[in-house]
Amino acid sequence: MKGSRPEQAVLSRDTDLSKTDETRAVIEGMVDGLNDHTIDGIGAFFQESFRWMGNTGCGTKTGLKQFQDNWQRPFQAAFSDKVCVDEARLYMGEWAAAFGRQEATHSGDFMGVAATGKRIEIRYMDFWKVEDGKISDNWVMVDFPHVLAQLGVDVFNGEGWESYDRGEKTPPRPD
């Protein structure tokens, strides 16, 4: 609402910048572990009680076991030969972020789409909080609509705003 000024950046307000190198080491080790397709040993990087909060379609995982069973295992069942490519990483104290993609083969059921064998790109953004040498919180955005589009499914049923970019439709304007 116009004129609204809620408090911003509450979670990172008291960031201890002296922890940046420790955070970097944890994140780099964790990404290497994921690229090696480690599931059972991932507890070396995540706290037992950590929260993984994904966008719609990804869900929210509370604790290491839910993350392993309800994200890592289904993800590896759907996509094989994955390579994680962080295109950018940012570190600030206990906080880290990555923007990138995974390149993978669609080798199992994904959101009702049977394996196609297609090589696809899975875009993502990750934001991590590292405490006591392990990840305590992980906010995630995985571009599942883009993945599905590569598999021939349009989740927007032709109503995606890309139609404005292509000049197929005129974007509405506020009154």
GROMACS .gro file of C-alpha atoms in nm:
model
  175
    1MET     CA    1   0.000   0.000   0.000
    2LYS     CA    2   0.130   0.346  -0.087
    3GLY     CA    3   0.303   0.511   0.207
    4SER     CA    4   0.361   0.181   0.388
    5ARG     CA    5   0.709   0.151   0.537
    6PRO     CA    6   0.743  -0.186   0.714
    7GLU     CA    7   1.074  -0.263   0.878
    8GLN     CA    8   1.311  -0.415   0.624
    9ALA     CA    9   1.588  -0.678   0.643
   10VAL     CA   10   1.511  -0.781   1.001
   11LEU     CA   11   1.674  -1.124   0.966
   12SER     CA   12   2.010  -0.988   0.850
   13ARG     CA   13   2.016  -0.672   1.062
   14ASP     CA   14   2.269  -0.807   1.316
   15THR     CA   15   2.488  -1.001   1.074
   16ASP     CA   16   2.836  -1.084   1.205
   17LEU     CA   17   3.060  -1.011   0.905
   18SER     CA   18   3.351  -1.192   1.069
   19LYS     CA   19   3.171  -1.520   0.984
   20THR     CA   20   3.179  -1.470   0.607
   21ASP     CA   21   3.472  -1.708   0.544
   22GLU     CA   22   3.314  -1.982   0.759
   23THR     CA   23   2.986  -1.943   0.570
   24ARG     CA   24   3.168  -1.962   0.235
   25ALA     CA   25   3.341  -2.287   0.337
   26VAL     CA   26   3.014  -2.449   0.447
   27ILE     CA   27   2.833  -2.354   0.126
   28GLU     CA   28   3.119  -2.460  -0.103
   29GLY     CA   29   3.141  -2.797   0.072
   30MET     CA   30   2.765  -2.848   0.055
   31VAL     CA   31   2.750  -2.770  -0.319
   32ASP     CA   32   3.034  -3.016  -0.381
   33GLY     CA   33   2.838  -3.276  -0.184
   34LEU     CA   34   2.526  -3.215  -0.391
   35ASN     CA   35   2.726  -3.239  -0.714
   36ASP     CA   36   2.855  -3.575  -0.587
   37HIS     CA   37   2.487  -3.674  -0.532
   38THR     CA   38   2.535  -3.716  -0.159
   39ILE     CA   39   2.206  -3.762   0.027
   40ASP     CA   40   2.279  -3.961   0.340
   41GLY     CA   41   2.594  -3.763   0.429
   42ILE     CA   42   2.440  -3.421   0.372
   43GLY     CA   43   2.402  -3.379   0.750
   44ALA     CA   44   2.764  -3.267   0.749
   45PHE     CA   45   2.637  -2.935   0.609
   46PHE     CA   46   2.281  -2.900   0.744
   47GLN     CA   47   2.164  -2.881   1.103
   48GLU     CA   48   1.937  -3.170   1.202
   49SER     CA   49   1.649  -2.924   1.257
   50PHE     CA   50   1.707  -2.693   0.961
   51ARG     CA   51   1.420  -2.550   0.754
   52TRP     CA   52   1.409  -2.574   0.376
   53MET     CA   53   1.145  -2.334   0.245
   54GLY     CA   54   1.065  -2.368  -0.124
   55ASN     CA   55   0.828  -2.196  -0.360
   56THR     CA   56   0.493  -2.346  -0.456
   57GLY     CA   57   0.545  -2.689  -0.605
   58CYS     CA   58   0.859  -2.748  -0.399
   59GLY     CA   59   0.711  -2.748  -0.050
   60THR     CA   60   0.863  -2.679   0.290
   61LYS     CA   61   1.085  -2.934   0.462
   62THR     CA   62   1.136  -2.924   0.836
   63GLY     CA   63   1.445  -3.113   0.943
   64LEU     CA   64   1.716  -3.306   0.768
   65LYS     CA   65   1.512  -3.626   0.724
   66GLN     CA   66   1.226  -3.446   0.544
   67PHE     CA   67   1.479  -3.270   0.322
   68GLN     CA   68   1.644  -3.601   0.232
   69ASP     CA   69   1.320  -3.799   0.188
   70ASN     CA   70   1.087  -3.534   0.043
   71TRP     CA   71   1.329  -3.330  -0.171
   72GLN     CA   72   1.665  -3.495  -0.240
   73ARG     CA   73   1.541  -3.848  -0.312
   74PRO     CA   74   1.244  -3.748  -0.535
   75PHE     CA   75   1.463  -3.493  -0.715
   76GLN     CA   76   1.731  -3.754  -0.786
   77ALA     CA   77   1.463  -4.003  -0.895
   78ALA     CA   78   1.330  -3.750  -1.150
   79PHE     CA   79   1.662  -3.610  -1.272
   80SER     CA   80   1.993  -3.788  -1.326
   81ASP     CA   81   2.336  -3.682  -1.446
   82LYS     CA   82   2.287  -3.349  -1.266
   83VAL     CA   83   2.553  -3.081  -1.260
   84CYS     CA   84   2.501  -2.777  -1.035
   85VAL     CA   85   2.633  -2.450  -1.178
   86ASP     CA   86   2.612  -2.152  -0.942
   87GLU     CA   87   2.640  -1.857  -1.179
   88ALA     CA   88   2.674  -1.613  -0.890
   89ARG     CA   89   2.731  -1.644  -0.516
   90LEU     CA   90   2.712  -1.374  -0.252
   91TYR     CA   91   2.839  -1.401   0.105
   92MET     CA   92   2.772  -1.168   0.397
   93GLY     CA   93   2.847  -1.290   0.747
   94GLU     CA   94   2.618  -1.584   0.827
   95TRP     CA   95   2.427  -1.533   0.501
   96ALA     CA   96   2.490  -1.666   0.151
   97ALA     CA   97   2.299  -1.666  -0.176
   98ALA     CA   98   2.341  -1.841  -0.507
   99PHE     CA   99   2.178  -1.797  -0.845
  100GLY     CA  100   2.225  -2.063  -1.106
  101ARG     CA  101   2.108  -2.374  -1.278
  102GLN     CA  102   2.133  -2.747  -1.276
  103GLU     CA  103   2.178  -2.930  -1.601
  104ALA     CA  104   2.011  -3.271  -1.581
  105THR     CA  105   1.852  -3.559  -1.768
  106HIS     CA  106   1.479  -3.613  -1.709
  107SER     CA  107   1.502  -3.980  -1.618
  108GLY     CA  108   1.201  -4.035  -1.389
  109ASP     CA  109   0.849  -3.911  -1.315
  110PHE     CA  110   0.831  -3.536  -1.249
  111MET     CA  111   0.501  -3.369  -1.157
  112GLY     CA  112   0.312  -3.637  -1.349
  113VAL     CA  113   0.537  -3.624  -1.657
  114ALA     CA  114   0.695  -3.962  -1.731
  115ALA     CA  115   1.067  -3.972  -1.809
  116THR     CA  116   1.150  -3.820  -2.147
  117GLY     CA  117   1.527  -3.862  -2.147
  118LYS     CA  118   1.557  -3.491  -2.237
  119ARG     CA  119   1.852  -3.290  -2.116
  120ILE     CA  120   1.703  -2.989  -1.936
  121GLU     CA  121   1.796  -2.683  -1.732
  122ILE     CA  122   1.665  -2.631  -1.378
  123ARG     CA  123   1.701  -2.266  -1.272
  124TYR     CA  124   1.717  -2.180  -0.902
  125MET     CA  125   1.794  -1.922  -0.636
  126ASP     CA  126   1.913  -2.026  -0.290
  127PHE     CA  127   1.945  -1.817   0.026
  128TRP     CA  128   2.115  -1.977   0.326
  129LYS     CA  129   2.164  -1.890   0.692
  130VAL     CA  130   2.467  -2.063   0.847
  131GLU     CA  131   2.489  -2.096   1.226
  132ASP     CA  132   2.741  -2.297   1.427
  133GLY     CA  133   2.909  -2.424   1.110
  134LYS     CA  134   2.595  -2.568   0.946
  135ILE     CA  135   2.300  -2.444   0.742
  136SER     CA  136   2.004  -2.364   0.967
  137ASP     CA  137   1.765  -2.214   0.711
  138ASN     CA  138   1.745  -2.241   0.333
  139TRP     CA  139   1.501  -2.033   0.128
  140VAL     CA  140   1.473  -2.172  -0.226
  141MET     CA  141   1.313  -2.074  -0.555
  142VAL     CA  142   1.323  -2.347  -0.819
  143ASP     CA  143   1.176  -2.258  -1.159
  144PHE     CA  144   0.948  -2.561  -1.198
  145PRO     CA  145   0.731  -2.387  -1.465
  146HIS     CA  146   1.046  -2.356  -1.681
  147VAL     CA  147   1.132  -2.722  -1.623
  148LEU     CA  148   0.780  -2.829  -1.718
  149ALA     CA  149   0.786  -2.607  -2.029
  150GLN     CA  150   1.097  -2.793  -2.144
  151LEU     CA  151   0.900  -3.115  -2.100
  152GLY     CA  152   0.607  -2.983  -2.306
  153VAL     CA  153   0.375  -2.868  -2.025
  154ASP     CA  154   0.255  -2.504  -2.009
  155VAL     CA  155   0.144  -2.448  -1.650
  156PHE     CA  156   0.010  -2.105  -1.749
  157ASN     CA  157  -0.218  -2.247  -2.019
  158GLY     CA  158  -0.108  -1.986  -2.274
  159GLU     CA  159  -0.166  -1.698  -2.030
  160GLY     CA  160   0.198  -1.639  -1.934
  161TRP     CA  161   0.310  -1.280  -1.956
  162GLU     CA  162   0.572  -1.372  -2.214
  163SER     CA  163   0.284  -1.310  -2.459
  164TYR     CA  164   0.325  -0.938  -2.377
  165ASP     CA  165   0.698  -0.958  -2.453
  166ARG     CA  166   0.629  -1.121  -2.789
  167GLY     CA  167   0.365  -0.856  -2.872
  168GLU     CA  168   0.086  -1.114  -2.891
  169LYS     CA  169  -0.120  -0.942  -2.621
  170THR     CA  170  -0.146  -0.589  -2.486
  171PRO     CA  171  -0.063  -0.568  -2.115
  172PRO     CA  172  -0.337  -0.416  -1.900
  173ARG     CA  173  -0.268  -0.091  -1.718
  174PRO     CA  174  -0.391   0.017  -1.374
  175ASP     CA  175  -0.669   0.274  -1.360
   0.00000   0.00000   0.00000
